[in-house]
Amino acid sequence: MSKNNNIEDMLSQLITMVAAIQVEHKEMKQALEGMHQEQKEMKRAFEGMHQEQKEMKRAFEGMHQEQKEMKQAFEGILQEQKEMKQAFEGILQEQKEMKRVQQEMHHKIDEIETKAEERHKEILDQLTAFKHDQDFIWEKTVRHEREIHAIKMKLS
């Protein structure tokens, strides 16, 4: 009886652990989707800035003083682009790290599932053994009952 309780407790703990891992996995996936959306917004902003650069260049052609000012503005934008590129690379690095963590989580989930399958098989094997024992006991009981009945019939 206590073995069954222990097995039920183990199954309950295993189910609780798998549920917690699934919740963590879902939260990580939502965070990753949020980062992906931020990346899209940054890309749109970058494309808008790039378009503005083209318009500024056409407007300032032909005027030397304005070309110098545009060059200074352009250098500032390039600096901002470098900073954005560095920020973008940081985001990509974080995304790689999240993918690595996600792969580790998948690996851990696979390990948990494998262990759960092994434990499930052990439990089924034990239940099968219990069933065989029960069948054997019933057969023996019936045989004894028949023998007792036969002895009673002979004595009567």
PDB file of C-alpha atoms in Angstrom:
ATOM      1  CA  MET A   1       0.000   0.000   0.000  1.00  0.00           C
ATOM      2  CA  SER A   2       2.797   2.408   0.896  1.00  0.00           C
ATOM      3  CA  LYS A   3       4.572   1.493  -2.346  1.00  0.00           C
ATOM      4  CA  ASN A   4       1.487   2.595  -4.248  1.00  0.00           C
ATOM      5  CA  ASN A   5       1.375   5.819  -2.225  1.00  0.00           C
ATOM      6  CA  ASN A   6       5.068   6.388  -2.934  1.00  0.00           C
ATOM      7  CA  ILE A   7       4.496   5.753  -6.620  1.00  0.00           C
ATOM      8  CA  GLU A   8       1.507   8.106  -6.642  1.00  0.00           C
ATOM      9  CA  ASP A   9       3.561  10.747  -4.831  1.00  0.00           C
ATOM     10  CA  MET A  10       6.380  10.325  -7.339  1.00  0.00           C
ATOM     11  CA  LEU A  11       3.943  10.655 -10.246  1.00  0.00           C
ATOM     12  CA  SER A  12       2.369  13.714  -8.653  1.00  0.00           C
ATOM     13  CA  GLN A  13       5.769  15.341  -8.170  1.00  0.00           C
ATOM     14  CA  LEU A  14       6.756  14.498 -11.733  1.00  0.00           C
ATOM     15  CA  ILE A  15       3.546  16.005 -13.127  1.00  0.00           C
ATOM     16  CA  THR A  16       4.075  19.143 -11.020  1.00  0.00           C
ATOM     17  CA  MET A  17       7.671  19.457 -12.265  1.00  0.00           C
ATOM     18  CA  VAL A  18       6.652  19.040 -15.911  1.00  0.00           C
ATOM     19  CA  ALA A  19       3.880  21.637 -15.493  1.00  0.00           C
ATOM     20  CA  ALA A  20       6.341  24.113 -13.936  1.00  0.00           C
ATOM     21  CA  ILE A  21       8.804  23.570 -16.767  1.00  0.00           C
ATOM     22  CA  GLN A  22       6.041  24.106 -19.317  1.00  0.00           C
ATOM     23  CA  VAL A  23       5.080  27.401 -17.638  1.00  0.00           C
ATOM     24  CA  GLU A  24       8.718  28.544 -17.654  1.00  0.00           C
ATOM     25  CA  HIS A  25       9.031  27.514 -21.296  1.00  0.00           C
ATOM     26  CA  LYS A  26       5.893  29.510 -22.184  1.00  0.00           C
ATOM     27  CA  GLU A  27       7.168  32.591 -20.329  1.00  0.00           C
ATOM     28  CA  MET A  28      10.535  32.371 -22.085  1.00  0.00           C
ATOM     29  CA  LYS A  29       8.788  32.030 -25.436  1.00  0.00           C
ATOM     30  CA  GLN A  30       6.680  35.150 -24.727  1.00  0.00           C
ATOM     31  CA  ALA A  31       9.793  37.105 -23.749  1.00  0.00           C
ATOM     32  CA  LEU A  32      11.506  35.983 -26.941  1.00  0.00           C
ATOM     33  CA  GLU A  33       8.508  37.098 -29.016  1.00  0.00           C
ATOM     34  CA  GLY A  34       8.624  40.495 -27.297  1.00  0.00           C
ATOM     35  CA  MET A  35      12.282  40.874 -28.209  1.00  0.00           C
ATOM     36  CA  HIS A  36      11.495  39.873 -31.782  1.00  0.00           C
ATOM     37  CA  GLN A  37       8.851  42.629 -31.945  1.00  0.00           C
ATOM     38  CA  GLU A  38      11.363  45.164 -30.596  1.00  0.00           C
ATOM     39  CA  GLN A  39      13.827  44.076 -33.268  1.00  0.00           C
ATOM     40  CA  LYS A  40      11.194  44.682 -35.958  1.00  0.00           C
ATOM     41  CA  GLU A  41      10.497  48.151 -34.568  1.00  0.00           C
ATOM     42  CA  MET A  42      14.222  48.974 -34.502  1.00  0.00           C
ATOM     43  CA  LYS A  43      14.541  47.789 -38.094  1.00  0.00           C
ATOM     44  CA  ARG A  44      11.658  50.042 -39.163  1.00  0.00           C
ATOM     45  CA  ALA A  45      13.271  52.960 -37.335  1.00  0.00           C
ATOM     46  CA  PHE A  46      16.594  52.177 -39.007  1.00  0.00           C
ATOM     47  CA  GLU A  47      14.938  52.069 -42.450  1.00  0.00           C
ATOM     48  CA  GLY A  48      13.256  55.402 -41.741  1.00  0.00           C
ATOM     49  CA  MET A  49      16.598  56.961 -40.797  1.00  0.00           C
ATOM     50  CA  HIS A  50      18.197  55.507 -43.901  1.00  0.00           C
ATOM     51  CA  GLN A  51      15.471  57.071 -46.052  1.00  0.00           C
ATOM     52  CA  GLU A  52      16.025  60.422 -44.326  1.00  0.00           C
ATOM     53  CA  GLN A  53      19.747  60.180 -45.108  1.00  0.00           C
ATOM     54  CA  LYS A  54      19.008  59.778 -48.814  1.00  0.00           C
ATOM     55  CA  GLU A  55      16.683  62.797 -48.840  1.00  0.00           C
ATOM     56  CA  MET A  56      19.202  64.942 -46.984  1.00  0.00           C
ATOM     57  CA  LYS A  57      21.965  64.024 -49.412  1.00  0.00           C
ATOM     58  CA  ARG A  58      19.870  65.044 -52.484  1.00  0.00           C
ATOM     59  CA  ALA A  59      18.814  68.335 -50.813  1.00  0.00           C
ATOM     60  CA  PHE A  60      22.367  69.404 -49.940  1.00  0.00           C
ATOM     61  CA  GLU A  61      24.037  68.579 -53.302  1.00  0.00           C
ATOM     62  CA  GLY A  62      25.598  71.593 -55.004  1.00  0.00           C
ATOM     63  CA  MET A  63      26.241  73.718 -51.921  1.00  0.00           C
ATOM     64  CA  HIS A  64      29.669  73.420 -50.377  1.00  0.00           C
ATOM     65  CA  GLN A  65      28.821  74.818 -46.942  1.00  0.00           C
ATOM     66  CA  GLU A  66      25.721  72.714 -46.709  1.00  0.00           C
ATOM     67  CA  GLN A  67      27.767  69.675 -47.784  1.00  0.00           C
ATOM     68  CA  LYS A  68      30.092  70.227 -44.805  1.00  0.00           C
ATOM     69  CA  GLU A  69      27.121  70.490 -42.465  1.00  0.00           C
ATOM     70  CA  MET A  70      25.581  67.403 -44.036  1.00  0.00           C
ATOM     71  CA  LYS A  71      28.873  65.552 -43.631  1.00  0.00           C
ATOM     72  CA  GLN A  72      28.933  66.395 -39.940  1.00  0.00           C
ATOM     73  CA  ALA A  73      25.291  65.355 -39.575  1.00  0.00           C
ATOM     74  CA  PHE A  74      26.003  62.200 -41.562  1.00  0.00           C
ATOM     75  CA  GLU A  75      28.957  61.340 -39.313  1.00  0.00           C
ATOM     76  CA  GLY A  76      26.681  61.741 -36.309  1.00  0.00           C
ATOM     77  CA  ILE A  77      24.145  59.452 -37.903  1.00  0.00           C
ATOM     78  CA  LEU A  78      26.894  56.946 -38.703  1.00  0.00           C
ATOM     79  CA  GLN A  79      27.934  57.053 -35.068  1.00  0.00           C
ATOM     80  CA  GLU A  80      24.338  56.440 -34.076  1.00  0.00           C
ATOM     81  CA  GLN A  81      24.178  53.616 -36.619  1.00  0.00           C
ATOM     82  CA  LYS A  82      27.319  52.087 -35.090  1.00  0.00           C
ATOM     83  CA  GLU A  83      25.744  52.376 -31.663  1.00  0.00           C
ATOM     84  CA  MET A  84      22.509  50.873 -32.991  1.00  0.00           C
ATOM     85  CA  LYS A  85      24.503  48.109 -34.672  1.00  0.00           C
ATOM     86  CA  GLN A  86      26.257  47.384 -31.394  1.00  0.00           C
ATOM     87  CA  ALA A  87      22.904  47.394 -29.600  1.00  0.00           C
ATOM     88  CA  PHE A  88      21.468  45.137 -32.305  1.00  0.00           C
ATOM     89  CA  GLU A  89      24.438  42.777 -31.963  1.00  0.00           C
ATOM     90  CA  GLY A  90      23.838  42.773 -28.213  1.00  0.00           C
ATOM     91  CA  ILE A  91      20.227  41.814 -28.819  1.00  0.00           C
ATOM     92  CA  LEU A  92      21.354  39.090 -31.223  1.00  0.00           C
ATOM     93  CA  GLN A  93      23.765  37.820 -28.576  1.00  0.00           C
ATOM     94  CA  GLU A  94      20.966  37.797 -26.005  1.00  0.00           C
ATOM     95  CA  GLN A  95      18.755  35.981 -28.510  1.00  0.00           C
ATOM     96  CA  LYS A  96      21.493  33.357 -29.033  1.00  0.00           C
ATOM     97  CA  GLU A  97      21.788  32.974 -25.266  1.00  0.00           C
ATOM     98  CA  MET A  98      18.020  32.550 -24.977  1.00  0.00           C
ATOM     99  CA  LYS A  99      18.091  29.926 -27.736  1.00  0.00           C
ATOM    100  CA  ARG A 100      20.872  28.114 -25.869  1.00  0.00           C
ATOM    101  CA  VAL A 101      18.848  28.235 -22.651  1.00  0.00           C
ATOM    102  CA  GLN A 102      15.778  27.061 -24.567  1.00  0.00           C
ATOM    103  CA  GLN A 103      17.772  24.149 -26.019  1.00  0.00           C
ATOM    104  CA  GLU A 104      18.944  23.266 -22.516  1.00  0.00           C
ATOM    105  CA  MET A 105      15.344  23.374 -21.355  1.00  0.00           C
ATOM    106  CA  HIS A 106      14.312  21.111 -24.233  1.00  0.00           C
ATOM    107  CA  HIS A 107      17.120  18.747 -23.289  1.00  0.00           C
ATOM    108  CA  LYS A 108      16.034  18.761 -19.634  1.00  0.00           C
ATOM    109  CA  ILE A 109      12.414  18.194 -20.644  1.00  0.00           C
ATOM    110  CA  ASP A 110      13.533  15.278 -22.848  1.00  0.00           C
ATOM    111  CA  GLU A 111      15.453  13.846 -19.889  1.00  0.00           C
ATOM    112  CA  ILE A 112      12.430  14.264 -17.629  1.00  0.00           C
ATOM    113  CA  GLU A 113      10.189  12.620 -20.216  1.00  0.00           C
ATOM    114  CA  THR A 114      12.656   9.737 -20.567  1.00  0.00           C
ATOM    115  CA  LYS A 115      12.779   9.289 -16.801  1.00  0.00           C
ATOM    116  CA  ALA A 116       8.986   9.487 -16.632  1.00  0.00           C
ATOM    117  CA  GLU A 117       8.688   6.808 -19.314  1.00  0.00           C
ATOM    118  CA  GLU A 118      11.148   4.594 -17.444  1.00  0.00           C
ATOM    119  CA  ARG A 119       9.257   5.059 -14.183  1.00  0.00           C
ATOM    120  CA  HIS A 120       5.973   4.424 -15.975  1.00  0.00           C
ATOM    121  CA  LYS A 121       7.372   1.168 -17.370  1.00  0.00           C
ATOM    122  CA  GLU A 122       8.592   0.151 -13.903  1.00  0.00           C
ATOM    123  CA  ILE A 123       5.151   0.820 -12.457  1.00  0.00           C
ATOM    124  CA  LEU A 124       3.470  -1.158 -15.240  1.00  0.00           C
ATOM    125  CA  ASP A 125       5.915  -4.021 -14.667  1.00  0.00           C
ATOM    126  CA  GLN A 126       5.110  -3.972 -10.945  1.00  0.00           C
ATOM    127  CA  LEU A 127       1.373  -3.907 -11.625  1.00  0.00           C
ATOM    128  CA  THR A 128       1.761  -6.814 -14.045  1.00  0.00           C
ATOM    129  CA  ALA A 129       3.678  -8.754 -11.386  1.00  0.00           C
ATOM    130  CA  PHE A 130       0.942  -7.947  -8.855  1.00  0.00           C
ATOM    131  CA  LYS A 131      -1.697  -9.195 -11.306  1.00  0.00           C
ATOM    132  CA  HIS A 132       0.220 -12.433 -11.886  1.00  0.00           C
ATOM    133  CA  ASP A 133       0.555 -12.888  -8.108  1.00  0.00           C
ATOM    134  CA  GLN A 134      -3.159 -12.225  -7.644  1.00  0.00           C
ATOM    135  CA  ASP A 135      -4.064 -14.709 -10.391  1.00  0.00           C
ATOM    136  CA  PHE A 136      -1.782 -17.314  -8.797  1.00  0.00           C
ATOM    137  CA  ILE A 137      -3.317 -16.730  -5.354  1.00  0.00           C
ATOM    138  CA  TRP A 138      -6.855 -17.002  -6.765  1.00  0.00           C
ATOM    139  CA  GLU A 139      -6.003 -20.239  -8.557  1.00  0.00           C
ATOM    140  CA  LYS A 140      -4.457 -21.645  -5.406  1.00  0.00           C
ATOM    141  CA  THR A 141      -7.443 -20.524  -3.308  1.00  0.00           C
ATOM    142  CA  VAL A 142      -9.907 -22.154  -5.716  1.00  0.00           C
ATOM    143  CA  ARG A 143      -7.867 -25.350  -5.754  1.00  0.00           C
ATOM    144  CA  HIS A 144      -7.785 -25.411  -1.937  1.00  0.00           C
ATOM    145  CA  GLU A 145     -11.514 -24.718  -1.741  1.00  0.00           C
ATOM    146  CA  ARG A 146     -12.166 -27.618  -4.101  1.00  0.00           C
ATOM    147  CA  GLU A 147      -9.895 -29.898  -2.089  1.00  0.00           C
ATOM    148  CA  ILE A 148     -11.620 -28.853   1.172  1.00  0.00           C
ATOM    149  CA  HIS A 149     -15.000 -29.456  -0.440  1.00  0.00           C
ATOM    150  CA  ALA A 150     -13.845 -32.870  -1.674  1.00  0.00           C
ATOM    151  CA  ILE A 151     -12.573 -33.767   1.809  1.00  0.00           C
ATOM    152  CA  LYS A 152     -15.867 -32.627   3.367  1.00  0.00           C
ATOM    153  CA  MET A 153     -17.774 -34.731   0.874  1.00  0.00           C
ATOM    154  CA  LYS A 154     -15.651 -37.778   1.733  1.00  0.00           C
ATOM    155  CA  LEU A 155     -16.102 -37.187   5.480  1.00  0.00           C
ATOM    156  CA  SER A 156     -19.838 -36.734   5.248  1.00  0.00           C
TER     157      SER A 156
END
